[in-house]
Amino acid sequence: MRLSYPSSIKIIRVPCTGKVDILHILRAFEKGADGVYAVGCMEGDCHFNSGNFRARKRVEQAKKLLETVGVGGERVQMFNLSSAEGPRFAEYAREMDQRIRDLGPSPIKLAMKKAA
Amino acid sequence: MTTKTPSKLEKILAEGHLAVTSEVGPPRGSDPKHIEEKGRLIKNHVDAINITDNQTSVTRMCSLAACIRLKLMGLEPVLQMVTRDRNRIALQSDILGAASYDIHNILCLSGDHQSFGDCANGQNVHDIDSMQLIQTVRRMRDEGKFLGGADIDRPPRMFVGAAENPFADPFEIRVPRLAKKIAAGVEFIQTQCIYNLDKFELWIKLARERGLTEKVHILAGVTPMKSVGMARYMKNRVPGMDVPDDVIKRMAGVPKEKQPQEGIDICVETIERLKAVEGVHGFHIMAIEWEEKVAEIVERAGLFPRPVVEN
Amino acid sequence: MIVADKKPIEEIIQQVEAYRNVLILGCNECVTVCEAGGKKEVGILASALRMYFINNGKDMRIDEITLERQCDHEYLEEIRDRIDPYDAVVSLACGVGVQFMAEKYLSKPVYPGVNTCFLGVTEKRGLWTERCQACGQCILANTAGICPVSRCAKRILNGPCGGSSKGKCEINKDLDCAWQLIVDRLKALGRMDDYEKLFSIKDWSTDRAGGPRKVVREDVQI
């Protein structure tokens, strides 16, 4: 569709969001990511049955942990759409980009910079 | 019918009278006057008085001490003993303590779970269960032996009772359970309070058919309700309690100030109907915190005056 | 299997915040199955702890190792020559593993990362329930395969009590009454006559009451 979305977004493609492990999310933040989000199929329409439900649970778990350790649960999010919805994908990308800009850089990133 | 103990309750039942017992809950403190007052209120209208044992797991003065107090007043106590709080050493020990004051009646129970009471985080014991406690008391009395095998000096002479709940689930084992308690050695039963008369009569009929009503004295439990709120609470919140809808309707059908009297009327009618049921050998009137109504209930049910027995 | 549950991370942070080099040690057996202390949980805990301490300006080294078990000498010995750099270990094994670790590595403080709960089954993923309390004298032959010691809240051997209501225990309406289960199974097996057999008083000396227990098998000792 050649719609544009913010260049701050780095895409990692997986066959299903069910493949995303909570450890992937945590390690991303450990390495300095300011935000992480997963985009999966509409609930009830998962191409592989229930992978997106598992992803949602893992995102929730990550949210809690990130909140507890002071990184901030709002930096991680789950989105659902159908693979035909190009405009919505761009919309979510913009939404997440804006949210993270408002939150500022991840405290981990700041602390790592300071330590260096 | 001969008696095995000096128990007045046993004697009354042995002579074929309908027995009447009631119960008193000890205070949440050490003041003996509560026990004395309640004992005095009901003493002429009952044959024996149960003292509950930390009922609903709420810590109170112990049953043993309260029973001793009643005994010293010249009344006939029934020591209720739960297996929740004491191991077999303490149970046997308390039985001897009671026997040293010539307390001649004991009711063997498991006890409500401690999560209901004021020490929900505590340990529970349940070293032996209520049926094994029945066996223990019988062994102490009839063989004069401790569980460990040694001889008891001046064995306890106690009339052994237990509770039974015809309304608990599953219904199909309620009569086999009664049979089991009889095999364990129980001599009298006090039932959970009865509102569902049809179900109770079915239970006792099945027991009769097995010949059980000739082997044990069953005292039917009754409790007068103070209000429709109490009736609903018992129906919905108390496990093992069966309160039929038409009883609730009847209580709800009278204005609030008349409900206590309606509750007493229902209680008296229940006793009257149960008097005619074969196998019912008496009544256990549980009017906790309403002991002043026991007299009225006993008199209106035609159970006053109480028979006098030789000691 | 032994079922354990993760300790809250706040508790673990309190345990280790005074140290600088911490090892998170997982176990590949029971705690892996109940998703509390296996390799994955070690990774998650380590990652979260690292982020916490970076955030709080603390320079902490947090490493991860998962052993096959922590209740056998040979597996715990595997870290003998790797453990020097650490000033504390958080073991995600059950209470057995934590203690054995402490016994074998006297100079290393060991902290528990999970709460050990009971011996039980996986009813379904994410739901584990108790089945056995290791009383030492198994009576399952007489109770149609259902244990009243572990599944009856009052461990009544001649049950049920008067609080059994619609097949549920008086303490919690989601908890099955063990004696209802036993009766149902006796019925299914055509052994309802067994119900009236009186269970005699249990010998609790092989249970916790008798003191810390042991099993000796001379026939397999070398």
XYZ file of C-alpha atoms in Angstrom:
649
model
C 0.000 0.000 0.000
C 3.041 2.179 0.374
C 1.683 3.916 3.452
C 4.301 5.474 5.642
C 4.876 4.846 9.295
C 7.523 6.300 11.666
C 11.071 5.189 10.998
C 11.617 4.670 14.697
C 9.816 1.345 14.409
C 12.037 -1.699 13.906
C 10.025 -4.667 12.689
C 10.799 -8.248 13.687
C 8.670 -10.661 11.687
C 7.347 -13.815 13.308
C 4.989 -16.404 11.807
C 2.574 -15.764 14.673
C 2.642 -13.517 17.739
C 2.384 -16.779 19.686
C 6.064 -17.196 18.912
C 6.928 -14.087 20.910
C 8.295 -15.086 24.285
C 8.237 -12.831 27.335
C 12.018 -13.164 27.392
C 12.230 -11.554 23.920
C 10.342 -8.568 25.241
C 12.436 -8.256 28.407
C 15.750 -8.678 26.605
C 14.751 -5.964 24.118
C 14.306 -3.526 26.983
C 17.516 -4.749 28.611
C 19.356 -3.851 25.461
C 17.919 -0.338 25.415
C 14.628 -0.469 23.498
C 12.314 2.394 24.485
C 9.154 0.457 23.658
C 8.061 -2.940 22.369
C 4.765 -3.895 20.823
C 3.301 -6.994 19.286
C 0.854 -6.905 16.410
C -1.250 -10.009 15.957
C -4.401 -11.216 14.252
C -7.856 -10.205 15.465
C -8.922 -12.197 18.486
C -10.803 -15.255 17.323
C -9.098 -15.112 13.925
C -5.600 -16.234 14.790
C -4.118 -17.964 11.807
C -2.714 -20.607 14.148
C -5.735 -20.816 16.442
C -4.770 -19.196 19.770
C -1.264 -17.835 19.361
C -2.458 -14.274 19.744
C -4.139 -15.128 23.065
C -0.866 -16.478 24.368
C 0.911 -13.360 23.140
C -1.576 -11.163 24.973
C -0.955 -13.035 28.227
C 2.784 -12.697 27.814
C 2.520 -8.999 27.045
C 0.445 -8.602 30.238
C 3.101 -10.459 32.231
C 5.824 -8.282 30.741
C 3.823 -5.156 31.547
C 3.664 -6.096 35.211
C 7.329 -6.949 35.487
C 8.427 -3.806 33.663
C 6.247 -1.737 35.958
C 7.771 -3.363 39.051
C 11.368 -2.883 37.965
C 10.791 0.761 37.088
C 10.899 0.666 33.306
C 7.161 1.295 32.923
C 4.381 -1.044 31.817
C 3.061 1.420 29.233
C 6.115 0.832 27.073
C 4.833 -2.571 25.987
C 1.550 -3.146 24.175
C -0.426 -5.735 22.227
C -2.373 -4.738 19.123
C -4.729 -6.801 16.995
C -5.656 -6.354 13.369
C -6.308 -8.337 10.245
C -3.488 -8.721 7.759
C -5.419 -6.733 5.154
C -5.614 -3.617 7.340
C -2.594 -1.677 6.127
C -3.866 1.734 7.284
C -4.547 0.418 10.768
C -1.020 -0.995 11.002
C 0.334 2.464 10.205
C -2.054 4.009 12.715
C -0.861 1.685 15.509
C 2.743 2.428 14.589
C 2.097 6.155 14.901
C 0.212 5.657 18.177
C 3.026 3.676 19.739
C 5.680 6.026 18.411
C 3.873 9.023 19.906
C 3.298 7.309 23.231
C 6.967 6.413 23.605
C 8.070 9.913 22.598
C 5.795 11.283 25.302
C 7.260 8.872 27.851
C 10.805 9.708 26.846
C 13.730 7.371 26.487
C 13.750 4.166 28.505
C 15.348 4.657 31.942
C 17.528 1.647 31.144
C 18.927 3.407 28.106
C 19.615 6.527 30.162
C 21.299 4.555 32.938
C 23.432 2.628 30.477
C 24.532 5.891 28.834
C 25.468 7.295 32.219
C 27.467 4.217 33.108
C 29.388 4.296 29.839
C -32.830 -51.332 80.160
C -29.691 -51.164 82.239
C -27.348 -48.268 82.380
C -23.585 -48.398 82.099
C -22.801 -45.064 83.709
C -24.163 -42.811 86.464
C -25.336 -40.412 83.727
C -28.737 -38.930 84.427
C -29.324 -38.558 80.696
C -28.654 -42.232 80.156
C -31.029 -43.158 82.934
C -33.881 -41.049 81.587
C -33.470 -42.616 78.157
C -33.152 -46.091 79.632
C -36.445 -45.624 81.450
C -38.117 -44.849 78.147
C -38.762 -41.132 78.656
C -38.276 -38.576 75.938
C -35.099 -36.774 76.965
C -34.568 -33.048 76.608
C -31.137 -31.484 76.302
C -30.040 -28.008 75.422
C -26.779 -26.194 74.884
C -24.897 -23.202 76.152
C -21.989 -21.432 74.541
C -19.218 -20.357 76.944
C -18.234 -16.687 77.110
C -15.392 -15.051 75.236
C -13.713 -14.369 78.512
C -13.128 -15.801 81.920
C -16.225 -14.624 83.760
C -18.091 -17.636 85.096
C -21.354 -15.788 85.634
C -22.503 -16.283 82.045
C -22.462 -20.032 82.464
C -24.118 -19.805 85.869
C -26.916 -17.541 84.610
C -27.681 -19.613 81.562
C -27.535 -22.816 83.543
C -30.009 -21.439 86.047
C -32.352 -20.274 83.283
C -32.854 -23.699 81.797
C -32.022 -26.152 84.558
C -35.559 -27.191 85.364
C -36.532 -27.684 81.757
C -33.740 -29.948 80.530
C -32.127 -33.209 81.570
C -28.617 -32.274 80.511
C -26.815 -29.240 79.175
C -24.215 -29.352 76.377
C -21.320 -26.953 76.553
C -19.919 -26.227 73.090
C -16.190 -26.532 72.386
C -14.827 -23.418 70.663
C -17.730 -23.569 68.254
C -17.120 -22.231 64.739
C -13.465 -22.124 65.804
C -14.022 -18.936 67.757
C -11.857 -19.007 70.886
C -13.927 -19.164 74.068
C -13.628 -20.479 77.575
C -13.049 -24.205 77.307
C -15.936 -26.615 77.483
C -14.315 -28.599 80.264
C -14.103 -25.684 82.685
C -17.670 -24.627 81.953
C -18.888 -28.207 82.441
C -17.155 -28.348 85.812
C -18.917 -25.169 86.814
C -22.302 -26.632 85.859
C -21.505 -29.816 87.738
C -20.629 -27.833 90.866
C -24.019 -26.140 90.553
C -25.611 -29.586 90.698
C -26.504 -29.681 87.000
C -25.848 -32.398 84.409
C -23.306 -31.318 81.780
C -22.527 -32.829 78.373
C -18.880 -32.226 77.502
C -18.557 -31.433 73.808
C -15.144 -32.333 72.508
C -13.796 -31.554 69.031
C -10.767 -33.247 67.540
C -9.669 -30.120 65.745
C -7.608 -28.620 68.558
C -6.246 -31.494 70.632
C -4.105 -34.546 69.963
C -4.859 -37.966 71.470
C -2.815 -37.208 74.585
C -4.746 -34.037 75.345
C -8.098 -35.646 74.489
C -7.573 -38.555 76.874
C -6.215 -36.168 79.469
C -9.237 -33.853 79.288
C -11.562 -36.846 79.469
C -9.902 -37.846 82.723
C -10.149 -34.270 83.940
C -13.864 -34.298 83.270
C -14.234 -37.715 84.868
C -12.479 -36.471 87.991
C -15.430 -34.102 88.459
C -17.885 -36.906 87.660
C -18.978 -35.479 84.351
C -20.805 -38.364 82.771
C -21.712 -37.286 79.245
C -19.508 -36.591 76.255
C -20.288 -35.582 72.683
C -17.564 -36.481 70.159
C -17.194 -34.122 67.205
C -14.708 -33.162 64.494
C -15.227 -29.439 64.865
C -15.659 -26.673 62.314
C -12.557 -25.810 60.331
C -10.402 -23.125 61.950
C -10.743 -20.893 58.893
C -14.229 -19.969 60.141
C -12.988 -18.546 63.391
C -10.715 -15.990 64.904
C -7.464 -17.908 64.404
C -7.707 -18.798 60.758
C -3.915 -18.928 60.413
C -3.444 -21.528 63.110
C -2.577 -25.197 62.842
C -5.289 -27.747 63.286
C -4.645 -31.087 64.923
C -7.112 -33.774 63.814
C -4.828 -36.432 65.259
C -7.878 -38.690 65.448
C -11.343 -38.141 64.024
C -14.695 -38.042 65.817
C -15.381 -41.714 65.213
C -12.031 -42.722 66.592
C -12.720 -40.492 69.601
C -15.923 -42.458 70.223
C -13.875 -45.661 70.161
C -11.316 -44.096 72.485
C -13.839 -43.092 75.133
C -15.469 -46.524 75.028
C -12.095 -48.177 75.438
C -11.197 -45.936 78.355
C -14.544 -46.659 79.980
C -15.181 -50.308 79.217
C -11.644 -51.687 79.198
C -10.208 -49.138 81.605
C -7.237 -48.645 79.297
C -5.403 -45.750 77.716
C -4.872 -45.827 73.951
C -1.282 -46.697 74.694
C -2.379 -49.817 76.558
C -1.715 -48.941 80.191
C -4.439 -49.261 82.822
C -6.406 -46.203 83.903
C -6.806 -45.592 87.593
C -10.542 -44.873 88.109
C -11.643 -45.067 84.475
C -14.115 -42.458 83.169
C -17.758 -43.496 83.305
C -19.161 -41.545 80.420
C -22.253 -41.907 78.291
C -20.950 -41.487 74.764
C -22.660 -39.353 72.173
C -22.008 -37.901 68.761
C -23.676 -35.591 66.287
C -25.254 -36.627 63.018
C -26.469 -34.476 60.186
C -29.195 -36.077 58.079
C -29.094 -33.013 55.815
C -25.457 -33.039 54.802
C -24.310 -34.465 51.508
C -24.191 -37.107 50.246
C -27.521 -38.289 51.560
C -26.945 -41.888 50.551
C -24.260 -42.411 53.181
C -26.023 -40.633 56.053
C -27.562 -43.842 57.367
C -24.427 -45.959 56.758
C -22.561 -43.235 58.664
C -24.939 -43.617 61.570
C -24.333 -47.363 61.433
C -20.613 -46.725 61.474
C -20.868 -44.543 64.566
C -22.919 -47.193 66.307
C -20.279 -49.777 65.405
C -17.682 -47.426 66.861
C -19.628 -47.423 70.110
C -21.854 -44.355 70.178
C -24.807 -44.504 72.572
C -26.728 -41.321 71.833
C -26.959 -38.976 68.883
C -27.929 -35.327 68.704
C -28.885 -34.298 65.193
C -28.361 -31.032 63.352
C -31.386 -28.792 63.732
C -34.394 -29.922 61.747
C -36.544 -27.770 59.483
C -37.003 -30.224 56.658
C -39.188 -32.729 58.441
C -39.821 -34.874 55.370
C -36.133 -35.459 54.858
C -35.564 -36.160 58.524
C -38.394 -38.666 58.618
C -36.959 -40.386 55.572
C -33.549 -40.625 57.218
C -34.914 -42.042 60.422
C -37.132 -44.472 58.514
C -34.093 -45.852 56.692
C -32.291 -46.079 60.026
C -35.242 -47.891 61.549
C -35.309 -50.368 58.708
C -31.740 -51.282 59.516
C -32.563 -51.703 63.184
C -30.337 -48.796 64.110
C -32.950 -46.909 66.150
C -32.908 -49.741 68.646
C -29.173 -49.503 69.096
C -28.815 -45.802 69.723
C -30.889 -43.023 71.255
C -31.572 -40.329 68.702
C -32.319 -36.848 70.015
C -33.812 -34.627 67.327
C -32.170 -31.218 67.127
C -34.367 -28.122 66.970
C -33.564 -24.421 66.881
C -36.123 -21.609 67.110
C -35.543 -18.896 64.518
C -35.566 -15.288 65.612
C -36.204 -13.687 62.246
C -36.545 -14.324 58.549
C -33.016 -12.946 58.198
C -31.720 -15.687 60.443
C -33.683 -18.251 58.452
C -32.201 -17.044 55.180
C -28.712 -16.953 56.659
C -29.012 -20.515 57.843
C -30.336 -21.609 54.469
C -27.661 -19.969 52.383
C -24.593 -19.576 54.511
C -24.377 -22.523 56.837
C -23.068 -25.726 55.263
C -25.129 -28.809 55.936
C -28.237 -26.871 56.919
C -31.522 -27.601 55.138
C -34.173 -24.904 55.465
C -37.075 -25.478 53.055
C -38.540 -22.536 51.171
C -41.948 -22.801 52.828
C -40.332 -22.260 56.201
C -38.712 -19.077 54.880
C -42.042 -18.021 53.414
C -43.799 -18.590 56.693
C -41.266 -16.490 58.590
C -41.365 -13.775 55.934
C -45.159 -13.786 56.022
C -45.394 -12.204 59.469
C -44.338 -8.685 60.455
C -40.901 -8.314 61.959
C -41.998 -7.986 65.588
C -44.008 -11.170 65.320
C -41.245 -13.235 63.722
C -39.566 -14.418 66.951
C -42.846 -15.817 68.149
C -43.452 -17.468 64.779
C -40.025 -19.049 65.038
C -40.869 -20.476 68.441
C -44.221 -21.729 67.148
C -42.490 -23.551 64.301
C -40.084 -25.064 66.806
C -42.878 -26.323 69.047
C -44.806 -27.740 66.080
C -41.650 -29.524 64.938
C -41.273 -31.161 68.329
C -44.939 -32.183 68.366
C -44.637 -33.817 64.955
C -41.399 -35.561 65.857
C -42.765 -36.934 69.112
C -44.852 -39.260 66.984
C -41.913 -40.515 64.947
C -40.641 -43.919 65.979
C -36.990 -43.859 66.839
C -36.926 -40.309 68.161
C -36.004 -40.625 71.828
C -35.779 -36.989 72.751
C -34.934 -33.462 71.710
C -31.858 -31.280 71.667
C -32.930 -27.653 71.812
C -30.261 -25.313 70.465
C -31.282 -21.761 71.360
C -27.882 -20.136 71.555
C -28.148 -16.589 72.958
C -31.891 -17.172 73.322
C -31.793 -19.543 76.239
C -34.692 -17.732 77.928
C -37.060 -19.276 75.384
C -36.136 -22.865 76.194
C -38.618 -22.976 79.051
C -41.515 -21.865 76.837
C -40.629 -24.354 74.136
C -40.360 -27.268 76.555
C -43.615 -26.389 78.298
C -45.639 -25.807 75.133
C -44.339 -29.050 73.699
C -45.727 -30.894 76.674
C -42.332 -31.956 77.955
C -42.562 -30.239 81.332
C -42.010 -31.151 84.125
C -38.935 -33.222 83.484
C -38.915 -36.767 84.920
C -37.047 -37.309 88.140
C -34.722 -40.285 88.286
C -33.016 -42.058 91.130
C -29.323 -41.405 91.401
C 5.628 -33.682 41.485
C 6.682 -30.927 43.806
C 4.673 -27.828 43.002
C 6.144 -24.422 43.696
C 5.171 -20.866 42.932
C 7.327 -17.860 42.136
C 8.196 -15.535 44.977
C 7.279 -11.914 44.313
C 10.190 -10.172 42.678
C 10.111 -7.476 45.354
C 11.050 -10.123 47.909
C 13.943 -11.357 45.808
C 15.206 -7.826 45.242
C 15.326 -7.361 49.004
C 17.289 -10.582 49.394
C 20.027 -9.680 46.896
C 20.288 -5.912 46.760
C 23.265 -5.848 49.084
C 25.358 -8.033 46.785
C 27.216 -7.353 43.539
C 27.549 -10.728 41.853
C 24.508 -12.931 41.918
C 23.836 -16.300 40.326
C 20.269 -17.315 39.505
C 20.213 -21.096 39.640
C 17.329 -23.005 38.080
C 16.242 -26.626 38.083
C 15.114 -28.676 35.113
C 12.646 -30.924 36.922
C 9.518 -30.196 38.973
C 9.859 -26.417 39.040
C 10.234 -26.415 35.268
C 6.973 -28.336 34.891
C 5.113 -25.954 37.147
C 6.759 -23.010 35.352
C 8.234 -21.506 38.487
C 11.979 -22.162 38.389
C 13.139 -23.618 35.106
C 15.491 -22.188 32.536
C 12.869 -19.789 31.217
C 11.915 -18.474 34.620
C 15.606 -18.040 35.436
C 15.953 -15.930 32.282
C 12.915 -13.823 33.081
C 13.986 -13.213 36.676
C 17.563 -12.390 35.701
C 16.466 -9.974 33.002
C 14.006 -8.219 35.293
C 16.562 -7.968 38.105
C 19.195 -6.566 35.763
C 16.817 -3.870 34.595
C 15.823 -3.055 38.150
C 19.398 -2.576 39.286
C 20.463 -0.647 36.179
C 17.500 1.632 36.804
C 18.611 2.164 40.363
C 22.165 2.950 39.404
C 23.532 -0.229 40.893
C 26.316 -2.103 39.215
C 25.212 -5.748 39.487
C 26.327 -8.863 37.700
C 23.450 -11.336 37.393
C 24.196 -14.673 35.756
C 22.027 -17.649 34.853
C 22.609 -21.385 35.156
C 20.031 -24.168 35.126
C 20.977 -27.576 36.484
C 19.258 -30.874 35.825
C 18.310 -31.156 39.511
C 19.458 -29.625 42.765
C 18.777 -32.652 44.937
C 21.595 -34.895 43.761
C 25.322 -34.437 44.475
C 26.506 -34.881 40.891
C 24.413 -32.047 39.456
C 25.245 -29.550 42.176
C 28.947 -30.443 41.792
C 28.787 -29.223 38.186
C 29.089 -25.636 39.401
C 31.883 -26.308 41.909
C 34.487 -24.566 39.755
C 32.221 -21.807 38.482
C 30.734 -20.517 41.704
C 33.658 -18.474 43.055
C 32.814 -15.134 41.414
C 29.351 -14.959 43.016
C 28.605 -13.535 46.457
C 25.100 -14.906 46.539
C 22.921 -17.472 44.811
C 19.178 -17.311 44.271
C 18.014 -20.855 43.794
C 14.726 -21.362 42.015
C 14.645 -25.008 42.996
C 12.187 -26.269 45.597
C 13.081 -26.025 49.281
C 15.013 -29.266 48.953
C 17.355 -27.859 46.330
C 17.886 -24.595 48.161
C 18.946 -26.463 51.288
C 21.143 -28.966 49.521
C 22.844 -26.075 47.748
C 23.430 -24.389 51.111
C 24.855 -27.612 52.555
C 27.278 -28.109 49.704
C 28.441 -24.512 49.338
C 28.917 -23.417 52.915
C 30.469 -20.069 52.140
C 27.820 -18.939 49.639
C 24.577 -17.400 50.899
C 21.668 -19.128 49.157
C 18.239 -17.558 48.874
C 14.971 -19.220 47.833
C 13.368 -17.802 44.694
C 10.180 -19.842 44.894
C 7.738 -20.894 47.576
C 7.509 -24.674 47.725
C 3.848 -25.539 48.069
C 2.887 -29.205 47.889
C 3.047 -32.566 46.091
C 0.518 -32.466 43.331
C -0.653 -32.818 39.755
C -0.992 -30.580 36.750
C -4.753 -30.501 36.311
C -4.275 -28.316 33.301
C -1.649 -25.800 32.306
C -1.575 -23.108 34.955
C -3.514 -25.112 37.534
C -1.771 -27.387 39.994
C -3.510 -29.053 42.907
C -2.389 -31.011 45.938
C -2.633 -34.769 46.113
C -0.157 -36.106 48.665
C 1.258 -35.092 51.996
C 3.833 -37.839 52.312
C 2.417 -39.317 55.491
C 4.655 -42.329 55.097
C 1.906 -44.979 55.373
C -0.173 -44.928 52.256
C -3.836 -45.857 52.771
C -5.005 -45.361 49.190
C -5.865 -49.043 48.846
C -8.675 -48.534 51.337
C -9.991 -45.240 50.068
C -10.552 -46.100 46.430
C -7.442 -44.217 45.382
C -8.360 -40.860 46.878
C -6.402 -39.589 49.840
C -8.324 -38.199 52.816
C -5.076 -37.077 54.461
C -4.173 -34.632 51.730
C -7.584 -33.841 50.248
C -9.773 -33.584 53.329
C -9.233 -30.279 55.124
C -9.651 -32.087 58.437
C -7.859 -35.280 57.324
C -10.820 -37.275 58.583
C -10.403 -41.007 58.055
C -14.053 -41.821 58.644
C -15.723 -39.095 56.707
C -17.410 -37.007 55.509
C -18.028 -34.482 58.229
C -21.326 -32.655 58.560
C -20.097 -29.704 56.560
C -19.924 -31.484 53.211
C -22.331 -29.690 50.933
C -23.157 -30.588 47.300
C -19.860 -32.384 46.977
C -17.851 -29.404 48.192
C -15.870 -28.760 51.334
C -17.208 -26.371 53.967
C -14.109 -24.206 53.788
C -14.325 -23.366 50.106
C -17.084 -24.082 47.620
C -14.521 -24.640 44.881
C -12.835 -27.391 46.857
C -14.119 -30.919 46.329
C -15.094 -32.832 49.427
C -12.609 -35.698 49.463
C -15.132 -38.001 51.038
C -17.709 -37.274 48.363
C -15.060 -38.264 45.833
C -14.290 -41.427 47.773
C -17.972 -42.370 48.023
C -18.485 -41.725 44.297
C -15.551 -43.895 43.457
C -16.557 -46.689 45.841
C -19.927 -46.655 44.102
C -18.319 -46.801 40.674
C -16.200 -49.729 41.812
C -19.190 -51.508 43.358
C -17.529 -51.380 46.767
C -19.986 -49.347 48.807
C -19.833 -51.959 51.572
C -16.272 -50.795 52.234
C -17.692 -47.471 53.364
C -18.787 -48.900 56.698
C -15.372 -50.304 57.558
C -13.985 -48.326 60.460
C -10.565 -46.792 59.818
C -8.433 -47.195 62.908
C -6.400 -44.405 64.426
C -3.494 -43.456 62.179
C 0.122 -43.846 63.127
C 1.447 -40.350 62.508
C 4.978 -41.192 63.572
C 6.000 -41.548 59.912
C 4.476 -38.156 59.176
C 5.963 -34.772 60.040
C 5.031 -35.392 63.666
C 7.663 -38.062 64.095
C 10.473 -35.665 63.252
C 12.628 -35.326 60.111
C 12.392 -38.568 58.203
C 14.682 -40.766 56.246
C 14.558 -43.785 54.030
C 17.420 -46.275 54.165
C 17.825 -48.943 51.549
C 20.743 -51.096 52.442
C 20.115 -53.312 49.472
C 21.160 -50.510 47.154
C 23.938 -49.043 49.254
C 27.379 -49.940 48.058
